[in-house]
Short mmCIF file of C-alpha atoms in Angstrom, two decimals:
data_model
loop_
_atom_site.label_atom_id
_atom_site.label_comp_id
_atom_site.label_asym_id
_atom_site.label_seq_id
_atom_site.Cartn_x
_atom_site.Cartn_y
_atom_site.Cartn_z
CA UNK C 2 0.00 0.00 0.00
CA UNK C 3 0.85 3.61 -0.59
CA UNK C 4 2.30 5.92 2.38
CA UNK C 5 4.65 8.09 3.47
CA UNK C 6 6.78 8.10 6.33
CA UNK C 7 8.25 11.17 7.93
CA UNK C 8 10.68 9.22 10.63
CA UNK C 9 11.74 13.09 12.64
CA UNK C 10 8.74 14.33 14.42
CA UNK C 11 10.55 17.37 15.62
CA UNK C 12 14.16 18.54 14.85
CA UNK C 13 16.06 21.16 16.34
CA UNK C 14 19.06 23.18 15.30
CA UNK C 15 20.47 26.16 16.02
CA UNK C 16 20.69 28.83 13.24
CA UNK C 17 23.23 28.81 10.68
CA UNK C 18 23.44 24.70 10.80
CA UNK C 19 22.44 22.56 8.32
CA UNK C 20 19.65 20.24 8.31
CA UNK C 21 18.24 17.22 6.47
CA UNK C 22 14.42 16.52 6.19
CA UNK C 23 14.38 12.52 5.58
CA UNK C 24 10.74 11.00 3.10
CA UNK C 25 11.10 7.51 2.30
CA UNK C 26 7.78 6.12 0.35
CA UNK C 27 6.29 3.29 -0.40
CA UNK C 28 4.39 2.98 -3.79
CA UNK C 29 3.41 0.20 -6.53
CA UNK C 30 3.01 2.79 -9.40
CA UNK C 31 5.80 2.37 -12.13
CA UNK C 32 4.78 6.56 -12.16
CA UNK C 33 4.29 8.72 -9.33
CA UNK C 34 4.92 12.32 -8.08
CA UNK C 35 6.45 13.39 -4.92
CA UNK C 36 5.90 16.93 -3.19
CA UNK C 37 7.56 18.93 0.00
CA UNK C 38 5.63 21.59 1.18
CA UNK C 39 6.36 24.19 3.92
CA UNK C 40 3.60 24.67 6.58
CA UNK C 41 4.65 27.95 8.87
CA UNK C 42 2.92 29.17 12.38
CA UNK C 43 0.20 31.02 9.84
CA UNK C 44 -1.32 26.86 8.56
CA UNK C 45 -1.10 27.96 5.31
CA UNK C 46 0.78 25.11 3.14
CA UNK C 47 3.45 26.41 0.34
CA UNK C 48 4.17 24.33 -2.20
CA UNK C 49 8.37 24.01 -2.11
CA UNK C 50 8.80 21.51 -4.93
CA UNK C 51 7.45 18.51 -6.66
CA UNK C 52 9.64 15.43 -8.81
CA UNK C 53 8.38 12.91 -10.77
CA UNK C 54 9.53 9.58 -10.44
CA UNK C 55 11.27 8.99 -13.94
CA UNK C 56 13.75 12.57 -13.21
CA UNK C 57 15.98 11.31 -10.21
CA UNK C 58 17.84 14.77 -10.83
CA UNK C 59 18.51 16.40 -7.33
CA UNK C 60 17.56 19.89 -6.92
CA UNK C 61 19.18 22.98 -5.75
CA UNK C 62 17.02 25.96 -5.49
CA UNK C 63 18.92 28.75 -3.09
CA UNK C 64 19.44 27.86 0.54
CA UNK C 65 17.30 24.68 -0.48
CA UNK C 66 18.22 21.34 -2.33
CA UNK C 67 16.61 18.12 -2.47
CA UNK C 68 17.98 14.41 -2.71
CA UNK C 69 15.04 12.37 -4.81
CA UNK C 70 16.99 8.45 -4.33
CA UNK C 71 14.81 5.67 -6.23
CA UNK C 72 17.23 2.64 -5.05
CA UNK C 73 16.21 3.61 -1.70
CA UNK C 74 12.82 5.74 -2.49
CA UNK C 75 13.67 8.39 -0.62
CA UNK C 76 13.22 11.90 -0.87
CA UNK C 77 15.18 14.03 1.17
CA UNK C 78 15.29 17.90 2.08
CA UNK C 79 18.37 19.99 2.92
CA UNK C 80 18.27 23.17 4.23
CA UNK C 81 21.78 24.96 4.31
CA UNK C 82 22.56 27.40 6.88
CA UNK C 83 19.32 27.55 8.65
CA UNK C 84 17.49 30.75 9.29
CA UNK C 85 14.98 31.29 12.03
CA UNK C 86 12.18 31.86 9.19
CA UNK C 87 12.88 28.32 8.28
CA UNK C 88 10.69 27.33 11.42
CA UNK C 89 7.56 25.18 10.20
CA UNK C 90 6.09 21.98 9.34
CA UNK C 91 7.17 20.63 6.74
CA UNK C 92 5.31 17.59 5.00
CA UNK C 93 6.59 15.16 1.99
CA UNK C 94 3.51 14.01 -0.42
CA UNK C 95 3.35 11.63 -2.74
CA UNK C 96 0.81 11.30 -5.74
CA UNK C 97 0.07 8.27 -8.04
CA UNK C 98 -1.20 8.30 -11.23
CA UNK C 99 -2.97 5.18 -10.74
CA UNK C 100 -5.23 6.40 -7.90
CA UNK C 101 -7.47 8.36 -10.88
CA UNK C 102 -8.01 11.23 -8.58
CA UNK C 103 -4.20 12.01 -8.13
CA UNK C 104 -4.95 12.91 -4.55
CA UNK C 105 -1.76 13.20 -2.23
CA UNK C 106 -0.47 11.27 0.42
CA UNK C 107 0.97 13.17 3.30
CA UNK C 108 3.85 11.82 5.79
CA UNK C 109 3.29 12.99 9.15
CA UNK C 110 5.57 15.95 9.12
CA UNK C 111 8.66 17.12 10.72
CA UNK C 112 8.54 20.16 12.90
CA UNK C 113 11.69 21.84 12.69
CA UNK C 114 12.29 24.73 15.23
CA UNK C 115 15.93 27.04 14.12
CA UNK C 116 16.95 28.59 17.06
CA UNK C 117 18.52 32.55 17.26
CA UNK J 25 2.13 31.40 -7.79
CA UNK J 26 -2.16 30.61 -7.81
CA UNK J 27 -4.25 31.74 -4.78
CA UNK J 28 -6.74 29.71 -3.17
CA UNK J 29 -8.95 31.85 -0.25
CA UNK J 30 -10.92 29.81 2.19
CA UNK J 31 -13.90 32.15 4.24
CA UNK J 32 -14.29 32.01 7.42
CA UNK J 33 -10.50 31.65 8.43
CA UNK J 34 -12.15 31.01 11.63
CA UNK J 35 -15.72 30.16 13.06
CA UNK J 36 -17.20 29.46 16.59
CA UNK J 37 -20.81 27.63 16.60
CA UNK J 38 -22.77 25.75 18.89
CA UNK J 39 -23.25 21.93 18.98
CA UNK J 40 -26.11 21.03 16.51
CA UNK J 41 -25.89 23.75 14.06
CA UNK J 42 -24.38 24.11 10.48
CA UNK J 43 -21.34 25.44 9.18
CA UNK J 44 -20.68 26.40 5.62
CA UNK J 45 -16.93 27.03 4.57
CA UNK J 46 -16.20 28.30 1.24
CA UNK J 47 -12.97 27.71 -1.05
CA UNK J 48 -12.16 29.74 -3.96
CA UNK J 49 -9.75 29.63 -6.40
CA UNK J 50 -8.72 33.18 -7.61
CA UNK J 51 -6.81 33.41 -10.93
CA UNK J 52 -7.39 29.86 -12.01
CA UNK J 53 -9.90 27.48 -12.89
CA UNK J 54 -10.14 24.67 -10.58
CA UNK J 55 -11.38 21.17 -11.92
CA UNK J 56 -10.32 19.65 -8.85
CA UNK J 57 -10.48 20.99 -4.97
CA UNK J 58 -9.48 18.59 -2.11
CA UNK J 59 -10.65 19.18 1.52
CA UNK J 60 -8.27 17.89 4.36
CA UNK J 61 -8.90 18.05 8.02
CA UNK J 62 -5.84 18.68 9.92
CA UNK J 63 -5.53 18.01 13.60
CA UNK J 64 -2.91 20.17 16.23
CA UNK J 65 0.34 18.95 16.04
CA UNK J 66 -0.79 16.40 13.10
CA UNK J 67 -0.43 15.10 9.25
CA UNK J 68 -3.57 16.49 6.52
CA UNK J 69 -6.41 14.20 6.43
CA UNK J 70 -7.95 14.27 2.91
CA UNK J 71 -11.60 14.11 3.68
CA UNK J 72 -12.78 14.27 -0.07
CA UNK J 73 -12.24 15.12 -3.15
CA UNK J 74 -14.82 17.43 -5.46
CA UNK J 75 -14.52 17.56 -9.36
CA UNK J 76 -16.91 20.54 -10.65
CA UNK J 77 -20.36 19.54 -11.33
CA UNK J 78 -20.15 16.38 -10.21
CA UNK J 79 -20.55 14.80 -6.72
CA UNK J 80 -17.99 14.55 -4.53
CA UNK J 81 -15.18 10.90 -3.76
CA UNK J 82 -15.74 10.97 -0.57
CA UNK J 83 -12.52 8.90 1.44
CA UNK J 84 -13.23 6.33 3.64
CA UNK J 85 -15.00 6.17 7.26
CA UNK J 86 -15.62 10.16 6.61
CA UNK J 87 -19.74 10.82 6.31
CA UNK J 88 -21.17 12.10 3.62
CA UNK J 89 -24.25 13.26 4.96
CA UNK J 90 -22.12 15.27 7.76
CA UNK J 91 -19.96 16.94 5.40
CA UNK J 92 -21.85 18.07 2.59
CA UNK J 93 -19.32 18.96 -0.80
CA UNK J 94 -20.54 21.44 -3.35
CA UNK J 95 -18.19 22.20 -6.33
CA UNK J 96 -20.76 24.41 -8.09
CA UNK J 97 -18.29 26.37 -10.56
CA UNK J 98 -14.72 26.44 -11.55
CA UNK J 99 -14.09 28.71 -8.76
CA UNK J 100 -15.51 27.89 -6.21
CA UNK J 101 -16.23 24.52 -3.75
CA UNK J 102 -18.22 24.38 -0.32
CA UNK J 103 -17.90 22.29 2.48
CA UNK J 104 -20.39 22.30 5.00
CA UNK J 105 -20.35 20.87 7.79
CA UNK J 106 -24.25 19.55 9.19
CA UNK J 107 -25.04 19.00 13.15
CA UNK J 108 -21.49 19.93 14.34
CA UNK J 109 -20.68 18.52 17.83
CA UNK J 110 -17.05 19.31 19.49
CA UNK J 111 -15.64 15.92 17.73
CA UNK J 112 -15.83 18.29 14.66
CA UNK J 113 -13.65 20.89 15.75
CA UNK J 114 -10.90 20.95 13.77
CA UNK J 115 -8.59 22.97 11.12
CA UNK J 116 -10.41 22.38 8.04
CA UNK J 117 -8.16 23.17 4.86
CA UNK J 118 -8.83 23.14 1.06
CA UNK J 119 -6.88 23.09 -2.26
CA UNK J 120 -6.95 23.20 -5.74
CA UNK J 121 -5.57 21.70 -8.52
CA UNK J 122 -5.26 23.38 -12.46
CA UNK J 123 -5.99 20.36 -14.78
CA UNK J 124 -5.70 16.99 -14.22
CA UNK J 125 -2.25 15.99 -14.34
CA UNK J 126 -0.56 14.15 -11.02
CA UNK J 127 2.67 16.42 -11.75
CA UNK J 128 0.48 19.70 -11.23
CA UNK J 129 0.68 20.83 -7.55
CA UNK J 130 -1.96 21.45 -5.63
CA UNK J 131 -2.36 25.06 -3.82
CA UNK J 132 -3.87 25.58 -0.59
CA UNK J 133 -6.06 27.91 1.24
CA UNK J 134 -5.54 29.18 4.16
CA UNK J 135 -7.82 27.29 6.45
CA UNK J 136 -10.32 27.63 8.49
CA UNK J 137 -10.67 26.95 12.25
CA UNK J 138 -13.68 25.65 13.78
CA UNK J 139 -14.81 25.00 17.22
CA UNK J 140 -17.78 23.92 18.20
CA UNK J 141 -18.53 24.35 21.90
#
């Protein structure tokens, strides 16, 4: 069956530190898509960035880069020299073209916290 | 980026009355809206999904007949919520979709907040 698991509930780190976001999936579809959005203090969700599952290109896009790994089907979020306004939820979603509706399936979330 | 509104962002009602919560897409057309509840400190719980003019695919173990889905136009999908009780209270978001391909995002609204005392 399709899911998503989000293994860090909550991370920590003090500002200026990396951090990685760990999404490993689980899917039958030869085709699916995979999603990280950003869920801030407000609850309103911003989509980050979404990979489909025949472009295992990783992703650099400013402060942010992503790690899409079919071998292991993971897909992973790095954010480099973390700023306080990095604070949210963020949530890995994965869509499969199967399903007919395309609806996502969330992970659980990490909460990550940058302290000053 | 497209903008999806939700209204109310927040509501208080009693137990046993109605609630209707409104999503509209802005500068797009919207085949497809979702509706999620979302719990504190939790993951989004798609509740259903509404293609316009057409009933809503409603997910499993979530009532129909207590959350009514209207997708009416392009624009614009209702969700409202019959005979609310406190088990209801909840962050209610919605989203959108342009088109029907997987690899299109979806954009959310903002949410709305209910309580029902």
């Amino acid at each position: 069956a399709q899911k998503v698991t989000q293994a860090q509930t909550e991370i920590s780190v003090v500002e200026k530190e990396d951090v990685t976001l760990d999404c490993v999936y689980e899917t039958r579809d030869t085709t699916y898509y995979l999603f990280w959005y950003k869920q801030p203090p407000s609850g309103e969700l911003v989509f980050l960035i979404r990979r489909n599952s025949f472009d295992e290109q990783n992703e650099i896009s400013g402060r942010y880069s992503w790690n899409f790994q079919k071998s292991t089907s993971s897909f992973n979020f790095t954010i480099t020299a973390s700023q306080v306004v990095d604070s949210a939820v963020y949530f890995c979603a994965l869509s499969e073209v199967t399903s007919g509706t395309y609806k996502y399936i969330f992970g659980t979330g990490t909460r990550l916290k940058v302290l000053a | 980026g497209a903008v999806v509104s939700q209204h109310p962002s927040w509501v208080i009602c009693k137990s046993g009355t109605s609630v209707k919560i409104e999503c509209r897409s802005l500068d797009f057309q919207a085949t497809t809206m979702f509706w999620y509840r979302q719990f504190p400190k939790q993951s989004l719980m798609l509740m259903a999904t509404s293609n316009e003019g057409s009933k809503a695919t409603y997910e499993q173990g979530v009532e129909k007949d207590k959350f009514l889905i209207n997708h009416a136009s392009l624009t614009l999908s209702t969700l409202t919520v019959t005979s609310a009780h406190p088990e209801d209270s909840s962050f209610y978001i919605c989203s959108a979709r342009i088109g029907a391909s997987p690899y299109n995002e979806q954009f959310f609204g903002p949410g709305t907040r209910l309580t029902v005392l």
